[in-house]
Short mmCIF file of C-alpha atoms and ligand atoms in Angstrom, two decimals:
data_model
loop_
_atom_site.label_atom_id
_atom_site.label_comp_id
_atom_site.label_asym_id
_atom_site.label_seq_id
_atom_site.Cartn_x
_atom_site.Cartn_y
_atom_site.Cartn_z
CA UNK G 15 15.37 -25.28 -6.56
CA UNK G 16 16.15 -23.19 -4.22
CA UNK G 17 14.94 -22.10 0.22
CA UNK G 18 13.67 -18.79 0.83
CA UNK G 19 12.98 -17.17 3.55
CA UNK G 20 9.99 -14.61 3.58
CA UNK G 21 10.43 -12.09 6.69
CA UNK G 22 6.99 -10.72 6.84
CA UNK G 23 3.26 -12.54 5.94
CA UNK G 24 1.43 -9.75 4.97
CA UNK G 25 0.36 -9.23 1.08
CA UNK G 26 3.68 -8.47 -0.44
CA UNK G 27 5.17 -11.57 1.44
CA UNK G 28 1.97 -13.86 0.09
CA UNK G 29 2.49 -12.90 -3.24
CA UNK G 30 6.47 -12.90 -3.11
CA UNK G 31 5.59 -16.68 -1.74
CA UNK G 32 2.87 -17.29 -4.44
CA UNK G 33 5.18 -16.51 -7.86
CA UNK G 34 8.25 -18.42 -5.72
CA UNK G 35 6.58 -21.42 -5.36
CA UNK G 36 5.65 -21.50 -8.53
CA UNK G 37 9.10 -21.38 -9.91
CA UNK G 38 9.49 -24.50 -7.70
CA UNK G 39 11.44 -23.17 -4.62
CA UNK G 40 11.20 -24.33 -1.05
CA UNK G 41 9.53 -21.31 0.69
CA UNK G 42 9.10 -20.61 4.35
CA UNK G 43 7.46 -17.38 5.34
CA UNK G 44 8.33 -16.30 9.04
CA UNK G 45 5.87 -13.50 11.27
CA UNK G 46 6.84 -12.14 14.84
CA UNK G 47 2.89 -12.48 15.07
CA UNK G 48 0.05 -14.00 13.43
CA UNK G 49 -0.28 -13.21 10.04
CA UNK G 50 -3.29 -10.76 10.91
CA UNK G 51 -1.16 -8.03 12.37
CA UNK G 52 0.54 -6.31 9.63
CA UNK G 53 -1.62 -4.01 6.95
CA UNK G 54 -2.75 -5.36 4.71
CA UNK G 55 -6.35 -6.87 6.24
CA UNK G 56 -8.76 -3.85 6.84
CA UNK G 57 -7.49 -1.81 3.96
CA UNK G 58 -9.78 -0.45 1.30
CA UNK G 59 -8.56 -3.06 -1.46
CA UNK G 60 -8.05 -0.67 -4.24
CA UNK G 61 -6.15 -1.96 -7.52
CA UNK G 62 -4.97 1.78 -8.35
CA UNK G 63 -3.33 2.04 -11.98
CA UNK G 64 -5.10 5.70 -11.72
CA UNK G 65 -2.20 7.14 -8.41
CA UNK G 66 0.63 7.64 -11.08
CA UNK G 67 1.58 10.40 -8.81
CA UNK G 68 3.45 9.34 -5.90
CA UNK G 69 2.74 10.50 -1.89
CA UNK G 70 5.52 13.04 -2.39
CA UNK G 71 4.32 15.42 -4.84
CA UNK G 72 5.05 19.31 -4.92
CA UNK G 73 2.35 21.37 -2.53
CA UNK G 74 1.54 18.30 -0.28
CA UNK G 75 3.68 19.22 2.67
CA UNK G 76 1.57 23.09 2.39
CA UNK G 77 -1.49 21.15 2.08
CA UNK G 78 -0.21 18.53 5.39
CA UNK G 79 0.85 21.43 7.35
CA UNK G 80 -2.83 23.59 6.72
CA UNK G 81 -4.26 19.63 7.96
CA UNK G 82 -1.91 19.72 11.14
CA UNK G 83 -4.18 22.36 12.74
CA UNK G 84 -7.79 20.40 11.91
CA UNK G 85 -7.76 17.59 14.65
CA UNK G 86 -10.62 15.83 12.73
CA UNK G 87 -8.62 16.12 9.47
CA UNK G 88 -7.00 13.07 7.28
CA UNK G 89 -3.67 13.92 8.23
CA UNK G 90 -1.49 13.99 11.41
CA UNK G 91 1.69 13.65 12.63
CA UNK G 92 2.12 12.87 16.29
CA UNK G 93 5.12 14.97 18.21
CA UNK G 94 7.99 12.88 18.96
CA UNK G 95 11.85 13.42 19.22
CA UNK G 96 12.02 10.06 17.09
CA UNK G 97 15.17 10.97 14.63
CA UNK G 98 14.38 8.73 12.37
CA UNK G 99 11.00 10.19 12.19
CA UNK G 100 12.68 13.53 11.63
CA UNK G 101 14.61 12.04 9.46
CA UNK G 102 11.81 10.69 7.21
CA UNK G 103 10.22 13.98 7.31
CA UNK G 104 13.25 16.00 5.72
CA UNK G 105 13.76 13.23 3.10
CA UNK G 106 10.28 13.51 2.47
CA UNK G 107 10.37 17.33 1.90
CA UNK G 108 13.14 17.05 -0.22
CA UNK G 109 11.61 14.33 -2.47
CA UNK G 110 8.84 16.27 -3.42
CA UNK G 111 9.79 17.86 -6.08
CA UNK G 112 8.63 17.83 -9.97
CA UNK G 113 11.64 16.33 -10.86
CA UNK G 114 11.10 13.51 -8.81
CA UNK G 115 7.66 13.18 -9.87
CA UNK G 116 8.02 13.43 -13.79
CA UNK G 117 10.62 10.58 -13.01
CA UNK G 118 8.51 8.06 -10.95
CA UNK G 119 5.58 8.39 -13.41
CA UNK G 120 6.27 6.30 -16.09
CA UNK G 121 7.65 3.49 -13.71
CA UNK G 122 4.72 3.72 -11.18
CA UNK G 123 2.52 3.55 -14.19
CA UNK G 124 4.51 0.44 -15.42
CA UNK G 125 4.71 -1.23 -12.12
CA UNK G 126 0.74 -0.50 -11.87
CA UNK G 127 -0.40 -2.15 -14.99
CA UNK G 128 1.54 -5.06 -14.28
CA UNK G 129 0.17 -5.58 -10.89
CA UNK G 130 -2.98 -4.79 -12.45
CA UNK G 131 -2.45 -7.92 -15.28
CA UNK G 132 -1.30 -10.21 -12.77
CA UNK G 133 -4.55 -9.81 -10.73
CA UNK G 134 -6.62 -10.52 -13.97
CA UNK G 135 -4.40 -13.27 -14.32
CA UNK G 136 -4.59 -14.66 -11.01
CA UNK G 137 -8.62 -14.35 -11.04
CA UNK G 138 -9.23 -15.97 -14.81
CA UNK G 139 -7.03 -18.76 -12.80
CA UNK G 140 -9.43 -19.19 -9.74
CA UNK G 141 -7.38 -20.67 -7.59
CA UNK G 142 -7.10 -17.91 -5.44
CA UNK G 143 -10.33 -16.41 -4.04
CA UNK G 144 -9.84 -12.20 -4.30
CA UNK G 145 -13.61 -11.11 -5.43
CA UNK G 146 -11.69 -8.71 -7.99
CA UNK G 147 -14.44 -5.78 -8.88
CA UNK G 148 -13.52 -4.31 -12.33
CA UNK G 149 -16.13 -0.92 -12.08
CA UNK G 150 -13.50 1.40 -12.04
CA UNK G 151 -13.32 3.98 -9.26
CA UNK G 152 -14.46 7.43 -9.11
CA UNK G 153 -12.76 10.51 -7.41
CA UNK G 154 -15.75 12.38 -6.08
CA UNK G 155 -14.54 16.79 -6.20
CA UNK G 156 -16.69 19.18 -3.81
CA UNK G 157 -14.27 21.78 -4.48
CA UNK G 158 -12.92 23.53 -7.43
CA UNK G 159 -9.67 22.78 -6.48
CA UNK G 160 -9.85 19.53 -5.98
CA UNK G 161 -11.62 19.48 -9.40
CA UNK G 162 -8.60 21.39 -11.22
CA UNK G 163 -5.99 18.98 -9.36
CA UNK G 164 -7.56 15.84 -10.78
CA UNK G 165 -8.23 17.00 -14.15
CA UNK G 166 -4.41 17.66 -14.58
CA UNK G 167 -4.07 13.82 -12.42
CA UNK G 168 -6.50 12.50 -15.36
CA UNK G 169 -4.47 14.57 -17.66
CA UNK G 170 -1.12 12.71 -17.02
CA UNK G 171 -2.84 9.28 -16.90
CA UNK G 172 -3.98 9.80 -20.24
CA UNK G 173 -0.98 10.21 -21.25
CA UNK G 174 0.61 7.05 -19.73
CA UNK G 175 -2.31 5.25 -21.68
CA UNK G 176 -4.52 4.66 -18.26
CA UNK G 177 -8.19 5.91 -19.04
CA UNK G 178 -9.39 8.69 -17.01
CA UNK G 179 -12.94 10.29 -17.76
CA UNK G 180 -13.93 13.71 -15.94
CA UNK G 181 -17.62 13.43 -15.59
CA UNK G 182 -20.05 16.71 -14.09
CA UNK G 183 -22.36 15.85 -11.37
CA UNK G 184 -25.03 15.02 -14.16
CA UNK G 185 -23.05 12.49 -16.04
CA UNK G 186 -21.99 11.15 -12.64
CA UNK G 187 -26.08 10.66 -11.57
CA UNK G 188 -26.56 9.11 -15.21
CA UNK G 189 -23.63 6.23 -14.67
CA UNK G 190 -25.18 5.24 -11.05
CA UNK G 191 -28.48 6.67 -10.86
CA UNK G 192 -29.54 4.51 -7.86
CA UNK G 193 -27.38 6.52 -5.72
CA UNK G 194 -27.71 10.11 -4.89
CA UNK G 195 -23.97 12.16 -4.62
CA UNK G 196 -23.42 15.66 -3.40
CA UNK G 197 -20.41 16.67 -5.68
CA UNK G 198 -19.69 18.98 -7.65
CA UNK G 199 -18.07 16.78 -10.25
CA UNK G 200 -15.97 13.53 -10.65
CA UNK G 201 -13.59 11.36 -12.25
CA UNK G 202 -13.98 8.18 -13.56
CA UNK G 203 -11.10 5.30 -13.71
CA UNK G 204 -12.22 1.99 -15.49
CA UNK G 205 -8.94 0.41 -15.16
CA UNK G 206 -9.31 0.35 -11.30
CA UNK G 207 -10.60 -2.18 -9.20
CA UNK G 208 -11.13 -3.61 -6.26
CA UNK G 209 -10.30 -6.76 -4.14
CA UNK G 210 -11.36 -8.17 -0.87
CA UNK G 211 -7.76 -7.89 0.72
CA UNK G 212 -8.97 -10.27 3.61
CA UNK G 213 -9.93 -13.07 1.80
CA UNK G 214 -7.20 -12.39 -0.76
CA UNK G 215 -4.56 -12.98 2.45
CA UNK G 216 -6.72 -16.31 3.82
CA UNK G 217 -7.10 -17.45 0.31
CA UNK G 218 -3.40 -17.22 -0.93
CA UNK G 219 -2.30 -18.51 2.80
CA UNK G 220 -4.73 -21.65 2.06
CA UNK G 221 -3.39 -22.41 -1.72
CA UNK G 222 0.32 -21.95 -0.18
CA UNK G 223 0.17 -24.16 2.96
CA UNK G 224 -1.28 -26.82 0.08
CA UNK G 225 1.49 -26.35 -2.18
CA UNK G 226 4.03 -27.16 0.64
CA UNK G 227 4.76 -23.68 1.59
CA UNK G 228 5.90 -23.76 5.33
CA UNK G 229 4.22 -20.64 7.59
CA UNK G 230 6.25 -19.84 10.51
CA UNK G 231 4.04 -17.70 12.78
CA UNK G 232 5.46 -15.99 16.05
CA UNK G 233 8.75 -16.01 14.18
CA UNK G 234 10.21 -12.61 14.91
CA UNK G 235 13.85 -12.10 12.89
CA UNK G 236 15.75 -9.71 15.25
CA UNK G 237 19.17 -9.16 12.69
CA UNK G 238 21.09 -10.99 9.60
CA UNK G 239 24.76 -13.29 9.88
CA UNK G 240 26.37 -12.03 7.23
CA UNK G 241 29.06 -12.74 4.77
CA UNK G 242 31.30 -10.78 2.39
CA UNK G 243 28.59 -10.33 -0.32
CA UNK G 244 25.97 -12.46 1.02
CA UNK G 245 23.67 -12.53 3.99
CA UNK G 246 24.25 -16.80 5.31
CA UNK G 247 21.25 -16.91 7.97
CA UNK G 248 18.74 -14.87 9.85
CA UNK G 249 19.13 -14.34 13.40
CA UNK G 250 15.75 -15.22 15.50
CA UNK G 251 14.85 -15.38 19.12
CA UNK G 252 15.27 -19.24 18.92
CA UNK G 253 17.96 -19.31 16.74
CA UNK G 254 19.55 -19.09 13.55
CA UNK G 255 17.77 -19.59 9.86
CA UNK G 256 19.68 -20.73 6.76
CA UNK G 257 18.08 -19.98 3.39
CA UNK G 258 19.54 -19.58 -0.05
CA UNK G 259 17.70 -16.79 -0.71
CA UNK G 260 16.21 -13.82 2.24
CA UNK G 261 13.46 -11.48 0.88
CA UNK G 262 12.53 -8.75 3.08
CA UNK G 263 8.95 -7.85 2.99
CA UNK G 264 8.29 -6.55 6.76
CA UNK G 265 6.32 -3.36 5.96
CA UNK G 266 6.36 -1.09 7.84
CA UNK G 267 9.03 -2.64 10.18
CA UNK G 268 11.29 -3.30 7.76
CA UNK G 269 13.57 0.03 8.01
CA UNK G 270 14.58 -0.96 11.40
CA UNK G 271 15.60 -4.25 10.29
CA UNK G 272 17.90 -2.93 7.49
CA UNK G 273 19.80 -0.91 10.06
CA UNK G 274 21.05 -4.35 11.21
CA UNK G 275 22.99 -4.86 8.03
CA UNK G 276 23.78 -1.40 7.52
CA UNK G 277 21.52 -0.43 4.61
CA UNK G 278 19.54 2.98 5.38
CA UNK G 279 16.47 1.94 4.17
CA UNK G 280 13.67 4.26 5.49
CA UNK G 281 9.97 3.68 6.38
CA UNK G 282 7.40 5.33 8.50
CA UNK G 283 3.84 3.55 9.77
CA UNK G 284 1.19 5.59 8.26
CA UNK G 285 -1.37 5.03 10.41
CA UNK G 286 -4.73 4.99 8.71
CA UNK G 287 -8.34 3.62 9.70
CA UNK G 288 -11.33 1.61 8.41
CA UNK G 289 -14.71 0.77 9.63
CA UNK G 290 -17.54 -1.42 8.14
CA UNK G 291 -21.20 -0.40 7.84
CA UNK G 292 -24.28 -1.43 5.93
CA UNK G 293 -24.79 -0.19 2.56
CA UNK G 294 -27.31 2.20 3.54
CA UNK G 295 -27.14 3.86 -0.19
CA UNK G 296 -26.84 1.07 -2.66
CA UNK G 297 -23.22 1.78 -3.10
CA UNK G 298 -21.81 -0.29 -5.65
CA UNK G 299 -18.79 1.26 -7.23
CA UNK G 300 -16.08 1.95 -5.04
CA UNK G 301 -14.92 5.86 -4.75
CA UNK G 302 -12.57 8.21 -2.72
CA UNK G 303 -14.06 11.03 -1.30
CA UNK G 304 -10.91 13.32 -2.72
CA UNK G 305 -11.24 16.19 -0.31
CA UNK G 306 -11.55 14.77 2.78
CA UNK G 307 -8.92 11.80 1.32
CA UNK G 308 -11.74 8.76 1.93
CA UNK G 309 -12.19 5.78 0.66
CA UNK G 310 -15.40 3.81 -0.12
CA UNK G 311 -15.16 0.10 -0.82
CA UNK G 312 -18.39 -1.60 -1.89
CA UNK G 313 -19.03 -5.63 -0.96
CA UNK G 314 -22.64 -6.03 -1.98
CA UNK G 315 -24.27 -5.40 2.03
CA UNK G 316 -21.62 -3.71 3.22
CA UNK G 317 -19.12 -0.64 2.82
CA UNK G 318 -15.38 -0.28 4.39
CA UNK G 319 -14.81 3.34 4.85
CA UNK G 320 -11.01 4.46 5.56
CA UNK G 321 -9.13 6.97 5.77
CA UNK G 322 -6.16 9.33 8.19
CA UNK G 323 -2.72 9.42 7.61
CA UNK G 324 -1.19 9.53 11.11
CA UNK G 325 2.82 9.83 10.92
CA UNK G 326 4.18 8.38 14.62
CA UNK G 327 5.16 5.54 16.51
CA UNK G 328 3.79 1.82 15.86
CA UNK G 329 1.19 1.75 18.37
CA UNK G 330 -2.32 0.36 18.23
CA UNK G 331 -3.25 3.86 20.22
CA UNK G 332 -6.48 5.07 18.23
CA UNK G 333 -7.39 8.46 17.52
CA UNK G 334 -11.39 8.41 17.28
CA UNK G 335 -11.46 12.01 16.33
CA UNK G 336 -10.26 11.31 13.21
CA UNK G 337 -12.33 8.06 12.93
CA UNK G 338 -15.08 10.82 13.22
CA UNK G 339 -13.41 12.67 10.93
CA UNK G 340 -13.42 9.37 8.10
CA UNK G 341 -17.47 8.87 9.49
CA UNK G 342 -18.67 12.66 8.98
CA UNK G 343 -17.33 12.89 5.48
CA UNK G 344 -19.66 10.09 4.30
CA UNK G 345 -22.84 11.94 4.78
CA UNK G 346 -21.31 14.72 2.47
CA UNK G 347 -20.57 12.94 -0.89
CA UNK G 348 -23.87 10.63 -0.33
CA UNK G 349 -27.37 12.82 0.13
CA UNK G 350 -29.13 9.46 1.41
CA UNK G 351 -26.60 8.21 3.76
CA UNK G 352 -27.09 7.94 7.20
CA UNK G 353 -24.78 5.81 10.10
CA UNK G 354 -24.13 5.65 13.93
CA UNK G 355 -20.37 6.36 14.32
CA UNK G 356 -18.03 3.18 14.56
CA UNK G 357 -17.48 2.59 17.99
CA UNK G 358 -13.28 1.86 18.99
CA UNK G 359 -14.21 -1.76 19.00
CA UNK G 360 -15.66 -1.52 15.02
CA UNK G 361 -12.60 0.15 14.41
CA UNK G 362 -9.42 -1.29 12.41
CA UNK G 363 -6.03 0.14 11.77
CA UNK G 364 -2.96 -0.60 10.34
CA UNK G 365 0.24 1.13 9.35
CA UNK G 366 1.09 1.81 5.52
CA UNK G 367 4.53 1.26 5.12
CA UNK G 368 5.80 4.77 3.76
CA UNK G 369 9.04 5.63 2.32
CA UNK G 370 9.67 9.34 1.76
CA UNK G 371 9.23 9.73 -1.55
CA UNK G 372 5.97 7.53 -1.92
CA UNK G 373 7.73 4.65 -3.87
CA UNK G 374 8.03 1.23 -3.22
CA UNK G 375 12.04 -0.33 -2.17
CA UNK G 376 11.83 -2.91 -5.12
CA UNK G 377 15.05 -5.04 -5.63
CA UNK G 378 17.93 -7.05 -4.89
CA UNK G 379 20.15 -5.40 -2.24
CA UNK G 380 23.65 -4.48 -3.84
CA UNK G 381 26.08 -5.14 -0.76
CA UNK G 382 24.73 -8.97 -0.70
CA UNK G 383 22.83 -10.62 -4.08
CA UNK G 384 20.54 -12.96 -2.03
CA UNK G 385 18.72 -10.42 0.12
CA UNK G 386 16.35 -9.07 -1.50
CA UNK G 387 13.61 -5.98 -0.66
CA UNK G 388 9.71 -5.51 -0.90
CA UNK G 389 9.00 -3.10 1.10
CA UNK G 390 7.68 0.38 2.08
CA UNK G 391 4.63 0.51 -0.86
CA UNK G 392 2.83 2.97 1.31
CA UNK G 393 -0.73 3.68 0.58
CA UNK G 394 -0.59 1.04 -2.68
CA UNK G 395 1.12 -2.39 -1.12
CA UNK G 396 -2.04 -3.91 -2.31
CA UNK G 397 -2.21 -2.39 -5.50
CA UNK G 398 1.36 -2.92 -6.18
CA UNK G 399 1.67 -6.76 -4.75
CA UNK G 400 1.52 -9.46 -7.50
CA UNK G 401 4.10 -7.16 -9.15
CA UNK G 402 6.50 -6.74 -6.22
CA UNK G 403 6.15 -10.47 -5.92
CA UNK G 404 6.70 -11.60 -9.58
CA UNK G 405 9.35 -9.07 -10.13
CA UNK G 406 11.28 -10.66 -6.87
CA UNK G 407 10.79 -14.47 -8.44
CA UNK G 408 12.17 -13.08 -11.18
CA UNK G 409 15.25 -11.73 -9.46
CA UNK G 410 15.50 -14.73 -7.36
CA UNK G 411 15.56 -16.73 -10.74
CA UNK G 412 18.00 -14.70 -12.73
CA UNK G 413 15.23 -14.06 -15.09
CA UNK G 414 15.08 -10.22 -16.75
CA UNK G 415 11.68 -8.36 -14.49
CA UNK G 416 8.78 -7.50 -16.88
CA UNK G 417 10.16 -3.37 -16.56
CA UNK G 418 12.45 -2.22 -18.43
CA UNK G 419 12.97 0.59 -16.00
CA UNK G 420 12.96 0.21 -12.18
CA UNK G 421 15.68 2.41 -10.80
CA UNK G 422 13.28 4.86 -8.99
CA UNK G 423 12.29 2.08 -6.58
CA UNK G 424 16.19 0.64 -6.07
CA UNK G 425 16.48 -0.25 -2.21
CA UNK G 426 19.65 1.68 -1.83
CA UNK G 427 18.52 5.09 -2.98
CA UNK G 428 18.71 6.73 0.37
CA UNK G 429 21.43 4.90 1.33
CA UNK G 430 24.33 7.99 0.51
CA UNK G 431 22.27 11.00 2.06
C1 FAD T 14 -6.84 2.61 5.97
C2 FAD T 14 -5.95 2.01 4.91
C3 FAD T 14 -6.44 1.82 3.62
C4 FAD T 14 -5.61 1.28 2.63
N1 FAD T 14 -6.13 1.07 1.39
C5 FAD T 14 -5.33 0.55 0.42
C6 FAD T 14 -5.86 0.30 -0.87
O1 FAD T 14 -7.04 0.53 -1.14
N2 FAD T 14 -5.03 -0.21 -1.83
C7 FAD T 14 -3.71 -0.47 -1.57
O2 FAD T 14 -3.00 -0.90 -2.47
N3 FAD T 14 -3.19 -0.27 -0.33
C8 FAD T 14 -3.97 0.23 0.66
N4 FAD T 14 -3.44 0.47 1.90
C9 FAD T 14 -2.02 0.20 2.13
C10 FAD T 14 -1.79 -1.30 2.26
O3 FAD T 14 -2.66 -1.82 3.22
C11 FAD T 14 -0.32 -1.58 2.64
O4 FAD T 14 0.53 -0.90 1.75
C12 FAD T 14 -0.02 -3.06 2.56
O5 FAD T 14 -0.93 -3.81 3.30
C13 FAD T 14 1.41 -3.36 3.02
O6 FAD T 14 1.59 -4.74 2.92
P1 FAD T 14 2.96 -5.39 3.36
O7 FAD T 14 2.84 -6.85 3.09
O8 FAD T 14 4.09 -4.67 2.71
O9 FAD T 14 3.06 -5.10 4.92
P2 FAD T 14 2.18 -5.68 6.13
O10 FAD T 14 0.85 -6.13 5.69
O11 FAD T 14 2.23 -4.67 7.22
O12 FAD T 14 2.97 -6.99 6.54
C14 FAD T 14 4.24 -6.91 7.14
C15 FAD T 14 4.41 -8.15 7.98
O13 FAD T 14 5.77 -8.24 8.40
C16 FAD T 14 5.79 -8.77 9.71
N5 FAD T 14 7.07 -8.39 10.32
C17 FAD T 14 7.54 -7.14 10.53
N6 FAD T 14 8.76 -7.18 11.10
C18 FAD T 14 9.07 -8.49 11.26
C19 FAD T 14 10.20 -9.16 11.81
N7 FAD T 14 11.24 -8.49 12.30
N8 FAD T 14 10.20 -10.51 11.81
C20 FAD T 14 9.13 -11.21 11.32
N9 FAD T 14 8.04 -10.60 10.80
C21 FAD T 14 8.01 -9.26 10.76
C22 FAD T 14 4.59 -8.12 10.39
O14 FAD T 14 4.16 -8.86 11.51
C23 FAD T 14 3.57 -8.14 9.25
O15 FAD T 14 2.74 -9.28 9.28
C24 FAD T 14 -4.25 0.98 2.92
C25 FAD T 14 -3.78 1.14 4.23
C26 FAD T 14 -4.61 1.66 5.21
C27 FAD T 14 -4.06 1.83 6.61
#
């Protein structure tokens, strides 16, 4: 048996904590805040096998910069002399290439389908309360663009053996005829699903503190001691921290943290949006709302509608033109849909933890084998989270990870450049 120490309580930490503990170690998770401040509470709760393609994809930076000029579009990135920032933004244009992309498939897809298993694991288990919705989700097209680009998306999924089935607007009214869309056509994914990421987060935090797990709230971790190959304690306003074992899983904080043991590790707060409403329409299976980049999360009465990608500083500033932007886009997938606009106080946001070429930092660090990185899953750190955490038990256990392949998410890969 060994101690842990989690740096970061949001869902990658819970589940990193959940699959340790099981394996009989002494875990302590530490937050610099509550538990409730990180991203991974108001987020749509999508279990995405179907995004094979990462963030960083060829004609996404044309598409970001046409977005740049619509203030009420889902993308922005706010001006700032930040290098790191600029930083981010060159590695990102470099990583999105085809190359890259044909690479990160097949482990994305692996990684996926694990995550994907684990949750159906986890939920024939009921010990831990996620309200997992098997339905699928569908990408609603308005556009024939949009159409083509998701064809060729379903196209490639086929091929990594995740179902995808294009459906016209006809087929789409005959699967969910209680609801009336305005689209021109879709595309359906069974193998997605949906949680409720909120009570997945009070739920795990409830079975932990049961099974002896010690939370450490207000816990900030400001650097690392460390040793010739090892990290030996983490440094915190009150004091030092000795663990056997240190797994980093500080979203997206956790570049800045690296820096303190030298490891170029980098991450950018995406911030994005998400408001509850009634379900007006009888919504009942969840869908993104492709070309206005939407999402619609179905819990029975209510929706969670989010959206924005918003590349800047950490700050809880919120940009209600874009909110508007996330609340008039509704209306124009769903013909019976009607809403007030969120107000600022309806509105939630948090920051996906981006790295620049959309993958998730997935390993044990190589300068020091007991620190050890999950981190920087961007717009999938739910999605990808019972993997990330099993896959770091089984690191932490000397136990071969269930992929073969993981070197596109190694922690060190922008380390050189
Ligand atoms: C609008 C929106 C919709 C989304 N929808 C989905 C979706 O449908 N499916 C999906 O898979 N993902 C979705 N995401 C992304 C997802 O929410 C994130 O990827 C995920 O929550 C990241 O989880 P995390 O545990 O890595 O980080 P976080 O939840 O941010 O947790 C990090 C924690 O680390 C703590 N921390 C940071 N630094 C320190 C430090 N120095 N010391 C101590 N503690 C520290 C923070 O306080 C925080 O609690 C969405 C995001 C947004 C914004």
């Amino acid at each position: 048996m060994a101690k842990i120490g989690i740096i970061g309580g949001g869902i990658n930490g819970l589940m990193a904590a959940y699959y340790l503990q099981k394996d009989g170690h002494e875990v302590t998770v530490l937050d610099r805040g509550d538990f409730s401040e990180g991203c991974s509470h108001g987020n749509a709760g999508m279990i995405v096998p179907s995004h094979i393609i990462p963030l960083a994809a060829p004609g996404v930076v044309m598409k970001g910069l046409k977005w740049l000029l619509n203030k009420k579009s889902p993308f922005a990135i706010v001006p700032s002399w930040d290098k790191d920032l600029i930083y981010w933004l060159f590695a990102f244009h470099r990583a999105a290439t085809e190359t890259n992309v044909q690479r990160a498939i097949p482990q994305l897809a692996a990684l996926s389908l694990l995550s994907k298993k684990l949750f159906q694991e986890m939920a024939a288990e009921g010990e831990i309360g996620l309200n997992l919705q098997e339905k699928g989700i569908l990408m609603l097209c308005q556009t024939a663009a949009t159409e083509h680009e998701e064809h060729h998306v379903a196209r490639l999924a086929n091929a990594q053996g995740i179902q995808a089935v294009p459906m016209t607007a006809a087929e789409l009214a005959a699967l969910n005829p209680q609801v009336r869309y305005s689209v021109r056509s879709a595309v359906h994914y069974p193998g997605d699903a949906t949680i409720d990421p909120a009570l997945a987060l009070a739920s795990l935090t409830a079975h932990l503190k049961s099974r002896g797990v010690v939370f450490l709230p207000n816990t900030e971790v400001t650097g690392f001691r460390r040793g010739k190959d090892r990290i030996s304690a983490l440094q915190c306003a009150d004091g030092e921290r000795n663990y056997d074992h240190y797994v980093l899983c500080g979203g997206a904080w956790s570049g800045m943290l690296m820096k303190s043991v030298g490891l170029r590790l980098p991450v950018t707060g995406g911030k994005g949006y998400s408001f509850v409403q009634n379900n007006a329409a009888g919504l009942s299976i969840a869908a993104l709302l492709l070309d206005h980049r939407v999402s619609v999360t179905p819990y029975g009465q209510t929706v969670r509608f989010g959206g924005t990608m918003e590349l800047g500083p950490l700050n809880s500033r919120l940009n209600m033109a874009k909110v508007s932007g996330i609340h008039s886009a509704i209306g124009q997938y769903f013909a019976d849909w009607k809403s007030p606009e969120p107000t600022p106080q309806q509105v939630w946001h948090g920051f996906r933890p981006c790295s620049p070429d959309g993958l998730p930092y997935l390993g044990t660090v190589q300068m020091y084998g007991n620190l050890h990185i999950a981190a920087g899953h961007g717009m999938m750190g739910v999605s990808l989270a019972p993997a990330s955490g099993k896959i770091i038990a089984d690191l932490v256990q000397g136990r071969t990870p269930d992929l073969e392949d993981m070197s596109a998410f190694r922690p060190e890969r922008f380390a050189s450049r």
